[in-house]
Amino acid sequence: MSYDYKLAVSRNIGWISEAEQETLRRSRVAIAGLGGVGGAHLLTLARLGIGGFNLAEFDEFEVQNFNRQVGATIPNLGRSKLDSLIQMALDINPELSIRRFDQGVTEQNLDDFLDGTQAYVDGLDFFVLNIRRRVFAACSNKGIAALTAAPLGMGVALLYFKPGGMTFDEYFRLDDQPQFEQYARFIAGLSPAMLQRDYLVVPSAVNFLEKRGPSTMMACDLCAGVMGTEVLKVLLGRGKQRAAPWGMHFDAYHQKMSVTWRPWGNANPLQQLMLMLIRKRLKGG
């Protein structure tokens, strides 16, 4: 059987109109990072019928990726994540328009990476803060919607930075902070509700100095579903969306969902209390 776009996405119709599906087909989304969440985002959005992607990734697959990354398989060991995920996406839709950035997203290629896109989907590693800040700042300047869905424990925390709204830097307030404090502020901002905090059974698995932390496939899958839905709403301009300083956290382990509102972001008094607890815990207190 030959590929037929309309037939391939026909089961979307009902939740999406035929005209909206054509809008998705003409849309282009940028994704930086194709590991745990980034790869799942790409495949979900490809199945949604989005027709164009700008993809940035420089890493290769390793055995320690197997617990959570959709492209991590025995045949892909040592293979470029970008090559692997592009092939997986093309296996879903061979008509995709893909622009690849093999060095990852950098200061030098940032403008090119975002060129022609209507939304940016964050798939960068938690510990990559400098370039992440630059990407979100560029999106704000260019009027591009920017979204991040953080895999936390066995749940997902979503933040949406809409054009003209509160910016990433205004929310997280990382300026002039030492590295450890930046990490603390990033996790506090991602997860104001901290629904995952009481089932971390091996606290030593979180080590900011060694830039490592635990992860689960369930969280990555939840992130992809939430992100796909939010990108759909951005591209089609329908459905209610709460932009930062609003946030949403769903935790499957506790079967709980929390919608948070933190005016002034991490400068909010509630966030300051949360930061005190995070600093203490991460320092072994």
Coordinates of C-alpha atoms in Angstrom, one line a residue:
M1 CA 0.0 0.0 0.0
S2 CA 1.2 3.5 -0.8
Y3 CA 1.2 6.3 1.7
D4 CA -1.8 8.6 1.7
Y5 CA -1.8 11.5 4.2
K6 CA -5.5 12.0 4.4
L7 CA -6.1 8.3 5.0
A8 CA -3.2 8.1 7.5
V9 CA -4.7 10.9 9.7
S10 CA -8.3 10.1 9.0
R11 CA -9.0 8.9 12.5
N12 CA -8.0 12.3 13.8
I13 CA -11.1 13.7 12.1
G14 CA -13.9 14.3 14.6
W15 CA -11.7 15.8 17.3
I16 CA -10.1 17.8 14.5
S17 CA -11.9 19.1 11.4
E18 CA -10.6 18.5 7.9
A19 CA -9.7 22.2 7.6
E20 CA -7.8 22.1 10.9
Q21 CA -5.9 19.0 9.8
E22 CA -4.7 20.8 6.7
T23 CA -3.5 23.6 9.0
L24 CA -1.5 21.1 11.0
R25 CA -0.1 19.7 7.7
R26 CA 1.2 23.1 6.8
S27 CA 2.6 23.9 10.2
R28 CA 6.2 23.7 11.3
V29 CA 7.4 23.0 14.8
A30 CA 11.0 23.3 16.2
I31 CA 12.2 20.7 18.7
A32 CA 15.5 20.9 20.5
G33 CA 16.7 17.7 22.0
L34 CA 15.4 14.2 20.9
G35 CA 16.1 12.2 24.0
G36 CA 13.6 11.3 26.7
V37 CA 10.8 13.8 26.0
G38 CA 12.0 15.2 22.7
G39 CA 11.8 12.0 20.7
A40 CA 8.4 11.2 22.1
H41 CA 7.2 14.7 21.2
L42 CA 8.4 14.3 17.7
L43 CA 6.6 11.0 17.1
T44 CA 3.4 12.2 18.7
L45 CA 3.3 15.4 16.6
A46 CA 4.1 13.4 13.5
R47 CA 1.1 11.1 14.1
L48 CA -1.0 14.2 14.8
G49 CA -0.2 15.2 11.2
I50 CA 2.1 18.2 11.6
G51 CA 4.0 18.5 8.3
G52 CA 7.2 20.2 9.1
F53 CA 9.9 20.1 11.8
N54 CA 13.2 21.8 12.6
L55 CA 15.1 19.3 14.7
A56 CA 18.3 19.8 16.8
E57 CA 20.3 17.1 18.4
F58 CA 24.0 16.1 18.6
D59 CA 24.0 13.0 20.8
E60 CA 24.1 9.3 20.2
F61 CA 22.1 6.5 21.9
E62 CA 23.6 4.7 24.9
V63 CA 22.4 1.8 27.0
Q64 CA 21.4 4.1 29.9
N65 CA 18.8 5.6 27.6
F66 CA 16.8 2.4 27.3
N67 CA 14.5 3.1 30.2
R68 CA 12.8 6.2 28.7
Q69 CA 13.9 7.1 25.2
V70 CA 11.7 6.0 22.3
G71 CA 14.6 5.7 19.9
A72 CA 16.8 3.7 22.3
T73 CA 17.0 0.2 20.9
I74 CA 19.7 -2.4 20.3
P75 CA 20.0 -1.5 16.6
N76 CA 20.4 2.2 17.5
L77 CA 23.1 1.8 20.0
G78 CA 25.9 4.3 19.1
R79 CA 23.8 5.7 16.4
S80 CA 22.9 9.4 16.1
K81 CA 19.7 10.3 17.9
L82 CA 18.9 12.7 15.1
D83 CA 19.3 10.1 12.4
S84 CA 17.3 7.6 14.3
L85 CA 14.4 9.8 15.2
I86 CA 14.2 11.3 11.7
Q87 CA 13.9 7.8 10.3
M88 CA 11.2 6.9 12.8
A89 CA 9.3 10.1 12.0
L90 CA 9.6 9.5 8.2
D91 CA 8.4 5.9 8.8
I92 CA 5.2 7.5 10.1
N93 CA 4.9 10.2 7.4
P94 CA 7.4 10.0 4.5
E95 CA 6.2 13.4 3.2
L96 CA 7.5 15.3 6.3
S97 CA 9.6 18.4 5.6
I98 CA 12.5 18.1 8.1
R99 CA 15.3 20.5 8.6
R100 CA 18.1 19.0 10.7
F101 CA 20.6 20.7 13.0
D102 CA 23.3 18.1 13.8
Q103 CA 25.3 20.3 16.2
G104 CA 22.2 20.8 18.4
V105 CA 20.8 24.3 18.9
T106 CA 23.6 26.9 19.4
E107 CA 23.9 30.6 19.6
Q108 CA 25.1 30.6 16.0
N109 CA 22.2 28.6 14.5
L110 CA 19.4 29.7 16.8
D111 CA 17.8 32.1 14.3
D112 CA 17.9 29.5 11.5
F113 CA 16.6 26.8 13.9
L114 CA 13.5 28.8 14.7
D115 CA 13.0 30.1 11.1
G116 CA 9.5 29.4 9.7
T117 CA 8.2 27.8 12.9
Q118 CA 5.0 28.5 14.8
A119 CA 5.9 26.7 18.0
Y120 CA 9.0 25.6 19.9
V121 CA 8.9 22.4 21.9
D122 CA 11.5 22.0 24.6
G123 CA 13.3 18.7 24.7
L124 CA 16.6 19.8 26.1
D125 CA 18.2 18.0 29.0
F126 CA 17.3 19.4 32.4
F127 CA 20.9 20.6 33.1
V128 CA 21.2 22.6 29.8
L129 CA 20.1 26.0 31.0
N130 CA 22.2 28.6 29.2
I131 CA 21.1 27.7 25.6
R132 CA 17.6 26.9 26.9
R133 CA 17.3 30.5 28.1
R134 CA 18.5 31.8 24.8
V135 CA 16.0 29.7 22.9
F136 CA 13.1 30.8 25.0
A137 CA 14.2 34.5 24.8
A138 CA 14.5 34.2 21.0
C139 CA 11.0 32.7 20.8
S140 CA 9.7 35.7 22.9
N141 CA 11.4 38.2 20.6
K142 CA 10.1 36.5 17.4
G143 CA 6.5 35.9 18.7
I144 CA 6.8 32.1 18.7
A145 CA 4.9 30.1 21.3
A146 CA 7.3 28.1 23.5
L147 CA 6.4 25.1 25.6
T148 CA 8.1 22.7 28.0
A149 CA 6.7 19.6 29.5
A150 CA 8.9 18.3 32.3
P151 CA 9.0 14.5 33.2
L152 CA 8.8 14.6 37.0
G153 CA 8.7 11.2 38.8
M154 CA 5.7 9.5 37.2
G155 CA 4.0 12.7 36.0
V156 CA 4.2 15.8 33.8
A157 CA 4.5 19.5 34.6
L158 CA 3.6 21.8 31.7
L159 CA 4.6 25.5 31.2
Y160 CA 3.5 27.6 28.2
F161 CA 5.2 30.9 27.4
K162 CA 2.9 32.7 25.0
P163 CA 4.1 35.6 22.8
G164 CA 3.7 38.9 24.6
G165 CA 3.2 37.2 27.9
M166 CA 5.5 36.5 30.9
T167 CA 8.9 35.4 29.6
F168 CA 11.1 32.4 30.7
D169 CA 13.6 34.7 32.4
E170 CA 10.9 36.7 34.2
Y171 CA 9.4 33.4 35.5
F172 CA 12.5 31.4 36.5
R173 CA 14.7 34.4 37.5
L174 CA 18.0 32.7 36.9
D175 CA 20.1 35.8 36.2
D176 CA 23.4 36.2 38.1
Q177 CA 22.8 33.0 40.1
P178 CA 25.4 30.3 40.8
Q179 CA 24.9 27.0 38.9
F180 CA 23.4 25.1 41.9
E181 CA 20.9 27.9 42.6
Q182 CA 19.9 28.0 38.9
Y183 CA 19.1 24.3 39.1
A184 CA 17.1 24.7 42.3
R185 CA 15.1 27.6 40.7
F186 CA 14.5 25.7 37.5
I187 CA 13.0 22.7 39.4
A188 CA 11.0 24.9 41.6
G189 CA 9.6 26.8 38.6
L190 CA 8.9 23.7 36.7
S191 CA 7.1 22.0 39.6
P192 CA 5.5 24.5 42.0
A193 CA 3.1 21.8 43.3
M194 CA 6.0 19.2 43.8
L195 CA 3.5 16.3 43.6
Q196 CA 6.4 13.9 43.1
R197 CA 8.4 14.9 46.2
D198 CA 7.3 12.1 48.6
Y199 CA 8.0 9.0 46.5
L200 CA 11.7 9.6 45.6
V201 CA 12.9 6.4 47.4
V202 CA 16.6 6.9 46.6
P203 CA 17.4 10.7 47.2
S204 CA 21.0 10.2 46.3
A205 CA 19.9 9.5 42.7
V206 CA 19.5 13.2 42.3
N207 CA 22.9 14.8 42.0
F208 CA 23.2 18.3 40.6
L209 CA 27.0 18.2 40.7
E210 CA 27.2 15.1 38.6
K211 CA 24.2 16.4 36.4
R212 CA 22.1 13.3 36.8
G213 CA 18.7 12.3 38.1
P214 CA 16.2 9.5 37.8
S215 CA 13.5 9.2 35.1
T216 CA 10.7 7.0 33.9
M217 CA 9.1 6.1 30.6
M218 CA 5.7 6.8 32.0
A219 CA 6.6 10.4 32.6
C220 CA 7.9 10.8 29.1
D221 CA 4.7 9.3 27.6
L222 CA 2.6 11.6 29.7
C223 CA 4.7 14.6 28.6
A224 CA 4.2 13.7 24.9
G225 CA 0.4 13.5 25.3
V226 CA 0.1 16.8 27.1
M227 CA 2.6 18.5 24.8
G228 CA 0.8 17.2 21.7
T229 CA -2.5 18.6 23.0
E230 CA -1.0 22.0 23.8
V231 CA 0.7 22.3 20.5
L232 CA -2.5 21.4 18.7
K233 CA -4.3 24.3 20.6
V234 CA -1.5 26.7 19.8
L235 CA -1.5 25.9 16.1
L236 CA -5.2 25.8 15.7
G237 CA -5.9 28.7 18.0
R238 CA -8.6 27.0 19.9
G239 CA -9.2 25.7 23.4
K240 CA -8.3 27.3 26.8
Q241 CA -4.6 27.7 27.5
R242 CA -3.1 29.0 30.7
A243 CA 0.3 30.7 30.1
A244 CA 3.0 31.4 32.6
P245 CA 2.8 32.2 35.5
W246 CA 0.1 29.5 35.3
G247 CA 1.3 25.9 35.3
M248 CA -0.1 22.4 35.4
H249 CA 1.2 19.3 37.1
F250 CA -0.4 15.9 36.8
D251 CA 1.1 13.0 38.8
A252 CA -0.1 9.5 37.8
Y253 CA 1.5 7.9 40.9
H254 CA -0.8 9.9 43.2
Q255 CA -3.6 10.3 40.7
K256 CA -3.6 14.0 41.3
M257 CA -3.6 17.2 39.2
S258 CA -2.6 20.6 40.4
V259 CA -3.0 23.9 38.5
T260 CA -0.7 26.6 39.9
W261 CA -0.6 30.3 39.6
R262 CA 2.7 32.0 40.7
P263 CA 2.7 35.8 39.9
W264 CA 6.3 37.0 39.7
G265 CA 7.4 33.4 39.2
N266 CA 10.2 32.4 41.5
A267 CA 10.0 35.7 43.3
N268 CA 6.5 34.7 44.6
P269 CA 6.6 34.2 48.4
L270 CA 5.3 30.6 48.0
Q271 CA 8.1 29.9 45.6
Q272 CA 10.6 31.3 48.0
L273 CA 9.4 28.9 50.6
M274 CA 9.6 26.0 48.1
L275 CA 13.2 27.0 47.2
M276 CA 14.2 26.8 50.8
L277 CA 13.0 23.3 51.0
I278 CA 14.6 22.3 47.7
R279 CA 18.0 23.8 48.6
K280 CA 17.9 21.9 51.9
R281 CA 16.9 18.6 50.4
L282 CA 19.4 18.8 47.5
K283 CA 22.2 19.6 50.0
G284 CA 21.3 16.5 52.0
G285 CA 19.5 18.4 54.8

